[in-house]
Tab-separated table of C-alpha atoms and ligand atoms in Angstrom:
chain	number	residue	atom	x	y	z
S	113	MET	CA	-35.802	7.550	-42.591
S	114	ALA	CA	-32.832	5.885	-44.288
S	115	GLU	CA	-31.171	3.216	-42.180
S	116	ARG	CA	-27.576	3.908	-41.116
S	117	ILE	CA	-25.050	1.417	-42.358
S	118	PRO	CA	-22.945	-0.370	-39.728
S	119	ALA	CA	-19.938	1.635	-38.565
S	120	ALA	CA	-17.421	-0.976	-39.749
S	121	LEU	CA	-18.901	-0.959	-43.250
S	122	GLU	CA	-19.000	2.832	-43.286
S	123	GLU	CA	-15.307	2.890	-42.370
S	124	LYS	CA	-14.581	0.415	-45.182
S	125	PHE	CA	-16.383	2.667	-47.704
S	126	ARG	CA	-14.622	5.717	-46.328
S	127	SER	CA	-11.174	4.178	-46.735
S	128	ARG	CA	-12.024	2.824	-50.204
S	129	LEU	CA	-13.215	6.280	-51.293
S	130	SER	CA	-10.124	7.956	-49.950
S	131	PHE	CA	-8.018	5.396	-51.851
S	132	TYR	CA	-9.856	6.359	-55.063
S	133	GLN	CA	-9.193	10.010	-54.290
S	134	ASP	CA	-5.511	9.221	-53.732
S	135	ILE	CA	-5.342	7.781	-57.191
S	136	GLY	CA	-7.150	10.782	-58.600
S	137	ILE	CA	-10.634	9.378	-59.188
S	138	GLU	CA	-13.274	11.663	-57.849
S	139	LEU	CA	-16.272	10.960	-60.046
S	140	PHE	CA	-18.475	8.040	-59.155
S	141	TYR	CA	-21.429	6.604	-61.007
S	142	ARG	CA	-23.857	3.955	-59.974
S	143	ASP	CA	-25.489	1.331	-62.138
S	144	ARG	CA	-23.515	2.071	-65.258
S	145	PHE	CA	-22.233	-0.506	-67.637
S	146	PRO	CA	-18.653	0.362	-68.636
S	147	GLN	CA	-19.220	1.250	-72.253
S	148	GLN	CA	-15.680	1.129	-73.485
S	149	TYR	CA	-15.553	-2.610	-72.960
S	150	ALA	CA	-17.947	-2.708	-75.845
S	151	SER	CA	-15.642	-0.673	-78.053
S	152	VAL	CA	-12.741	-2.954	-77.168
S	153	THR	CA	-14.685	-6.036	-77.912
S	154	GLU	CA	-16.425	-4.809	-81.029
S	155	GLU	CA	-13.094	-4.821	-82.832
S	156	ILE	CA	-12.339	-8.387	-81.876
S	157	THR	CA	-14.273	-11.201	-83.364
S	158	LEU	CA	-13.148	-14.035	-81.229
S	159	PRO	CA	-14.285	-17.574	-81.680
S	160	LYS	CA	-16.234	-18.550	-78.604
S	161	PRO	CA	-14.714	-21.452	-76.723
S	162	ALA	CA	-16.921	-24.537	-76.828
S	163	GLN	CA	-19.362	-24.295	-73.954
S	164	LYS	CA	-22.241	-26.292	-72.622
S	165	ALA	CA	-25.535	-24.566	-73.203
S	166	GLN	CA	-26.381	-22.546	-70.100
S	167	PRO	CA	-29.859	-21.581	-69.035
S	168	ALA	CA	-30.406	-17.869	-69.519
S	169	LYS	CA	-29.743	-15.963	-66.303
S	170	ALA	CA	-31.257	-12.690	-65.250
S	171	THR	CA	-27.971	-10.886	-64.554
S	172	ALA	CA	-26.529	-7.436	-65.010
S	173	PRO	CA	-26.960	-6.112	-68.561
S	174	MET	CA	-24.070	-6.845	-70.905
S	175	SER	CA	-23.842	-5.628	-74.457
S	176	PRO	CA	-23.751	-8.388	-77.082
S	177	ALA	CA	-20.325	-7.144	-78.130
S	178	ALA	CA	-18.942	-7.474	-74.618
S	179	ARG	CA	-20.217	-11.024	-74.387
S	180	LYS	CA	-18.006	-11.969	-77.307
S	181	LEU	CA	-14.884	-11.445	-75.228
S	182	ASP	CA	-15.914	-13.240	-72.050
S	183	VAL	CA	-15.193	-10.079	-70.169
S	184	LEU	CA	-14.050	-10.478	-66.594
S	185	PRO	CA	-16.355	-9.489	-63.751
S	186	VAL	CA	-18.474	-6.858	-65.400
S	187	SER	CA	-20.134	-5.468	-62.367
S	188	PRO	CA	-22.623	-2.737	-63.044
S	189	GLY	CA	-20.826	-0.573	-60.498
S	190	VAL	CA	-18.012	1.938	-60.759
S	191	SER	CA	-15.428	1.254	-63.430
S	192	LEU	CA	-11.975	2.698	-63.060
S	193	PHE	CA	-11.601	2.024	-66.758
S	194	GLU	CA	-14.226	4.481	-67.905
S	195	PRO	CA	-12.775	7.151	-70.182
S	196	MET	CA	-14.765	9.785	-68.331
S	197	ASN	CA	-12.613	9.167	-65.291
S	198	LYS	CA	-9.692	10.829	-67.071
S	199	ILE	CA	-8.168	13.514	-64.926
S	200	ALA	CA	-7.762	16.887	-66.602
S	201	GLY	CA	-4.234	18.263	-66.310
S	202	ASP	CA	-2.794	15.034	-64.961
S	203	SER	CA	0.931	14.473	-65.364
S	204	LEU	CA	3.530	11.804	-64.676
S	205	PRO	CA	5.124	13.763	-61.793
S	206	LYS	CA	1.701	14.183	-60.184
S	207	ILE	CA	0.940	10.477	-60.551
S	208	LEU	CA	4.318	9.591	-59.070
S	209	ALA	CA	3.662	11.944	-56.172
S	210	ASP	CA	0.233	10.362	-55.629
S	211	ILE	CA	1.773	6.895	-55.545
S	212	GLY	CA	4.241	8.183	-52.947
S	213	ASP	CA	5.892	5.643	-50.678
S	214	CYS	CA	3.115	3.230	-51.525
S	215	THR	CA	1.920	0.634	-49.030
S	216	ARG	CA	-1.488	0.079	-50.644
S	217	CYS	CA	-0.886	-3.598	-51.399
S	218	LYS	CA	1.265	-6.375	-49.997
S	219	LEU	CA	3.881	-6.085	-52.739
S	220	HIS	CA	5.425	-3.090	-50.986
S	221	ARG	CA	6.781	-5.416	-48.287
S	222	GLY	CA	9.350	-7.030	-50.570
S	223	ARG	CA	10.193	-3.932	-52.567
S	224	THR	CA	13.637	-2.376	-52.808
S	225	LYS	CA	12.627	0.362	-55.268
S	226	LEU	CA	9.261	1.190	-56.736
S	227	VAL	CA	9.423	1.038	-60.542
S	228	PHE	CA	7.186	3.794	-61.869
S	229	GLY	CA	8.142	3.879	-65.544
S	230	ASP	CA	10.740	5.411	-67.789
S	231	GLY	CA	11.077	7.221	-71.076
S	232	ASN	CA	9.527	10.017	-73.066
S	233	PRO	CA	6.532	11.519	-71.235
S	234	LYS	CA	5.117	12.494	-74.645
S	235	ALA	CA	5.877	9.189	-76.354
S	236	GLU	CA	3.768	8.066	-79.277
S	237	LEU	CA	4.478	4.497	-78.252
S	238	VAL	CA	4.108	2.983	-74.779
S	239	PHE	CA	5.125	-0.547	-73.826
S	240	VAL	CA	3.332	-2.050	-70.841
S	241	GLY	CA	4.856	-5.042	-69.061
S	242	GLU	CA	3.734	-7.079	-66.107
S	243	GLY	CA	5.803	-6.034	-63.120
S	244	PRO	CA	9.399	-5.437	-62.071
S	245	GLY	CA	11.828	-8.319	-61.719
S	246	ARG	CA	14.968	-8.491	-59.603
S	247	ASP	CA	17.099	-6.075	-61.669
S	248	GLU	CA	14.254	-3.591	-62.037
S	249	ASP	CA	13.563	-3.728	-58.288
S	250	ALA	CA	17.243	-3.020	-57.583
S	251	GLN	CA	17.513	-0.127	-60.063
S	252	GLY	CA	14.013	1.349	-59.930
S	253	LEU	CA	13.770	1.189	-63.722
S	254	PRO	CA	11.583	-0.993	-65.942
S	255	PHE	CA	12.945	-3.680	-68.240
S	256	VAL	CA	16.641	-3.467	-67.416
S	257	GLY	CA	17.290	-7.206	-66.910
S	258	ARG	CA	17.632	-9.915	-69.565
S	259	ALA	CA	14.100	-9.478	-70.868
S	260	GLY	CA	14.709	-5.740	-70.847
S	261	LYS	CA	17.792	-6.089	-73.011
S	262	LEU	CA	15.723	-7.989	-75.545
S	263	LEU	CA	13.029	-5.312	-75.392
S	264	THR	CA	15.699	-2.668	-75.993
S	265	GLN	CA	16.876	-4.595	-79.060
S	266	MET	CA	13.313	-4.804	-80.312
S	267	ILE	CA	12.839	-1.058	-79.848
S	268	GLU	CA	16.083	-0.387	-81.684
S	269	ALA	CA	15.087	-2.768	-84.462
S	270	MET	CA	12.048	-0.517	-84.906
S	271	GLY	CA	14.397	2.391	-85.532
S	272	LEU	CA	13.755	3.913	-82.124
S	273	GLN	CA	15.642	4.302	-78.895
S	274	ARG	CA	14.386	3.658	-75.413
S	275	LYS	CA	14.261	7.385	-74.744
S	276	ASP	CA	11.774	7.782	-77.615
S	277	VAL	CA	9.198	5.475	-76.059
S	278	TYR	CA	7.726	5.070	-72.597
S	279	ILE	CA	8.001	1.792	-70.705
S	280	CYS	CA	6.006	0.850	-67.632
S	281	ASN	CA	4.296	-2.049	-65.914
S	282	VAL	CA	0.936	-3.052	-64.531
S	283	VAL	CA	2.308	-3.333	-60.990
S	284	LYS	CA	5.017	-1.029	-59.747
S	285	CYS	CA	6.564	-3.320	-57.132
S	286	ARG	CA	8.262	-6.660	-57.675
S	287	PRO	CA	6.120	-9.691	-56.906
S	288	PRO	CA	7.983	-12.211	-54.705
S	289	GLU	CA	10.050	-14.644	-56.780
S	290	ASN	CA	8.721	-12.886	-59.892
S	291	ARG	CA	5.358	-14.581	-59.525
S	292	THR	CA	2.406	-13.297	-61.522
S	293	PRO	CA	0.789	-10.319	-59.799
S	294	GLU	CA	-2.373	-11.289	-57.951
S	295	LYS	CA	-5.803	-9.879	-58.685
S	296	ASP	CA	-5.882	-7.538	-55.686
S	297	GLU	CA	-2.397	-6.240	-56.534
S	298	VAL	CA	-3.394	-5.546	-60.133
S	299	GLU	CA	-6.617	-3.889	-59.026
S	300	THR	CA	-4.769	-1.679	-56.570
S	301	CYS	CA	-1.988	-0.627	-58.920
S	302	SER	CA	-3.569	-0.516	-62.381
S	303	PRO	CA	-5.415	2.788	-61.834
S	304	PHE	CA	-1.993	4.431	-61.762
S	305	LEU	CA	-1.149	2.754	-65.067
S	306	LEU	CA	-4.374	4.109	-66.562
S	307	ARG	CA	-3.454	7.583	-65.389
S	308	GLN	CA	0.025	7.190	-66.905
S	309	LEU	CA	-1.500	6.186	-70.240
S	310	ASP	CA	-3.940	9.072	-70.173
S	311	ALA	CA	-1.213	11.551	-69.229
S	312	ILE	CA	1.142	10.370	-71.978
S	313	ALA	CA	-1.656	10.022	-74.540
S	314	PRO	CA	0.321	7.778	-76.906
S	315	LYS	CA	-0.792	6.850	-80.391
S	316	VAL	CA	-0.085	3.186	-79.722
S	317	ILE	CA	0.038	1.004	-76.616
S	318	VAL	CA	1.845	-2.320	-76.881
S	319	CYS	CA	0.995	-4.818	-74.160
S	320	LEU	CA	3.858	-7.188	-73.449
S	321	GLY	CA	2.322	-10.450	-72.338
S	322	SER	CA	-0.994	-11.540	-71.023
S	323	VAL	CA	-1.041	-9.710	-67.684
S	324	ALA	CA	-0.775	-6.311	-69.358
S	325	ALA	CA	-3.227	-7.265	-72.107
S	326	GLN	CA	-5.780	-8.839	-69.799
S	327	THR	CA	-5.568	-5.896	-67.415
S	328	LEU	CA	-6.089	-3.206	-70.031
S	329	LEU	CA	-8.657	-5.134	-72.042
S	330	GLN	CA	-10.429	-6.416	-68.931
S	331	THR	CA	-10.600	-9.893	-70.306
S	332	ASN	CA	-9.636	-13.337	-69.120
S	333	ARG	CA	-9.071	-14.633	-72.656
S	334	GLY	CA	-5.564	-15.885	-73.354
S	335	ILE	CA	-3.305	-13.555	-75.322
S	336	SER	CA	-3.112	-15.997	-78.225
S	337	HIS	CA	-6.746	-15.154	-79.043
S	338	PHE	CA	-5.966	-11.540	-79.889
S	339	ARG	CA	-2.164	-11.221	-80.174
S	340	GLY	CA	-1.173	-9.016	-83.090
S	341	GLU	CA	-4.699	-7.587	-83.571
S	342	TRP	CA	-5.410	-3.894	-83.394
S	343	LEU	CA	-7.755	-3.223	-80.512
S	344	ASP	CA	-9.220	-0.110	-79.022
S	345	PHE	CA	-8.301	1.061	-75.557
S	346	ARG	CA	-10.104	4.204	-74.455
S	347	GLY	CA	-9.850	5.555	-77.996
S	348	ARG	CA	-6.225	4.546	-78.509
S	349	LYS	CA	-4.735	1.792	-80.605
S	350	LEU	CA	-3.623	-1.170	-78.546
S	351	LEU	CA	-1.790	-4.259	-79.695
S	352	ALA	CA	-0.787	-7.196	-77.515
S	353	THR	CA	2.279	-9.259	-78.229
S	354	TYR	CA	4.358	-11.837	-76.399
S	355	HIS	CA	6.425	-10.777	-73.399
S	356	PRO	CA	10.205	-10.618	-74.029
S	357	ALA	CA	10.705	-13.098	-71.153
S	358	TYR	CA	8.546	-15.552	-73.121
S	359	LEU	CA	10.764	-14.939	-76.155
S	360	LEU	CA	13.847	-15.764	-74.095
S	361	ARG	CA	12.295	-19.157	-73.402
S	362	ASN	CA	10.763	-19.522	-76.864
S	363	PRO	CA	13.037	-17.781	-79.372
S	364	GLY	CA	11.010	-19.333	-82.184
S	365	ALA	CA	8.209	-16.870	-81.392
S	366	LYS	CA	10.418	-13.850	-82.170
S	367	GLY	CA	9.221	-13.782	-85.764
S	368	GLU	CA	5.600	-13.388	-84.649
S	369	VAL	CA	6.567	-10.513	-82.376
S	370	TRP	CA	8.559	-8.853	-85.116
S	371	LYS	CA	5.503	-9.030	-87.385
S	372	ASP	CA	3.460	-7.390	-84.619
S	373	LEU	CA	6.057	-4.659	-84.194
S	374	GLN	CA	6.066	-4.025	-87.926
S	375	LYS	CA	2.338	-3.291	-87.681
S	376	VAL	CA	3.151	-0.767	-84.972
S	377	MET	CA	5.874	0.737	-87.147
S	378	ALA	CA	3.446	1.132	-90.034
S	379	VAL	CA	1.034	3.079	-87.825
S	380	LEU	CA	3.849	5.268	-86.490
S	381	GLY	CA	5.303	5.828	-89.961
S	382	LEU	CA	8.596	4.096	-89.167
S	383	GLN	CA	10.654	2.540	-91.940
S	384	VAL	CA	11.954	-1.029	-91.854
S	385	LYS	CA	15.343	-1.637	-93.357
S	386	LYS	CA	15.451	-4.797	-95.444
S	387	GLY	CA	16.758	-7.820	-93.550
S	388	SER	CA	15.936	-6.278	-90.198
S	389	SER	CA	14.377	-8.438	-87.493
S	390	ALA	CA	13.554	-8.195	-83.800
S	391	GLY	CA	16.632	-8.682	-81.712
S	392	ALA	CA	18.919	-7.680	-84.574
S	393	GLY	CA	18.639	-3.943	-84.050
S	394	GLN	CA	19.445	-3.223	-87.689
S	395	SER	CA	16.606	-1.075	-88.936
S	396	THR	CA	16.453	2.646	-89.295
S	397	GLY	CA	13.543	4.991	-89.202
S	398	LYS	CA	12.392	8.256	-87.791
S	399	SER	CA	11.958	8.453	-84.092
S	400	SER	CA	8.787	9.684	-82.460
E	583	URA	N1	9.246	-7.941	-66.871
E	583	URA	C1	8.245	-7.038	-66.817
E	583	URA	O1	7.100	-7.350	-67.083
E	583	URA	N2	8.573	-5.801	-66.485
E	583	URA	C2	9.797	-5.408	-66.210
E	583	URA	O2	9.997	-4.239	-65.911
E	583	URA	C3	10.824	-6.375	-66.289
E	583	URA	C4	10.528	-7.631	-66.610
C-alpha cells in the first residue's frame, strides 16, 4: 500500500495546487523537460563564458540547445512556461479578477495600487517592464514616471501611441525602494504575465531590461548577451532591449535601443521618418 505523506507536506501541496488553480493552471505533468526552452535557445548562439572543465554529472536531461543558454533551474518537474498550459478563452478581465486583491507574495504589504497593465488588449506589440515604481504604485498604471515618459517618447517615435500597444510588468506590486523583484516574487507573479501575453497574443514582445528578459527566457545570462536579437517565446517574436530607466542614467545607449526598436518596426510594418530617433518622437507610421 502506498505510504501517506505527512499531513504538513500534504497541506503544502494542497495550497500550492490551489495557487496554481487560482492562476488558471490546471494541467500538471511529471518528468517533462520544458521543450520551449529549447526553441528559445536554438535561436541564440551565445558564446559560452569561460568555465573550468567540470566532471560530467548524471543530472536531469537537458537538450544540447538549452545548455547553450545556461538556463536557470531546469527542473524536470512542472513548468509554468509550457505552451500547453495556455488557457483557452482566457482574457485580461479574467486574469485581473483572478489576481484579485492579491496577497500571494510579500510585495502586497507595501502596495498602494496593484499595477496590472494598460493599453490595447489586442495589441500587436507588448512591452514588458520589471515592476511598478513610486508613480505607478500611486496611479495603478505602468510606466507613468520618468522612465515611463521616455518609454512613451520611444513608442511615439515608432509612429505609435501608448493606446496602440500594451504595457505591463513582471511583478504587479512595487518592490520596496524600487529594489529588483526577488525570485519568489517573480515566481509568484510571472504566471499572470504569461497569461496576459497569451490572452493578448501579440506579434512582438519587447522586454525592457534584464528582469523581464530573464524571466521570459528563463535564463540567468545578462541582457547584453542577447539584446537586440530576435528570440522565440512560446511561438512569438521576442526582443530584449535596455530598460528606459537605464537610458535615463546612460543616455548614450539610446542609439542602441532605437536600432532595436527599428527592428520591431520592420516586423510590424511601421515606417521610420528620416531623422527620427528614440526620444525625439518624430516618426510617422501606421498604428497597429
Ligand atoms: N519601471 C518598470 O519596470 N515598470 C514600470 O511600470 C515603471 C518603471
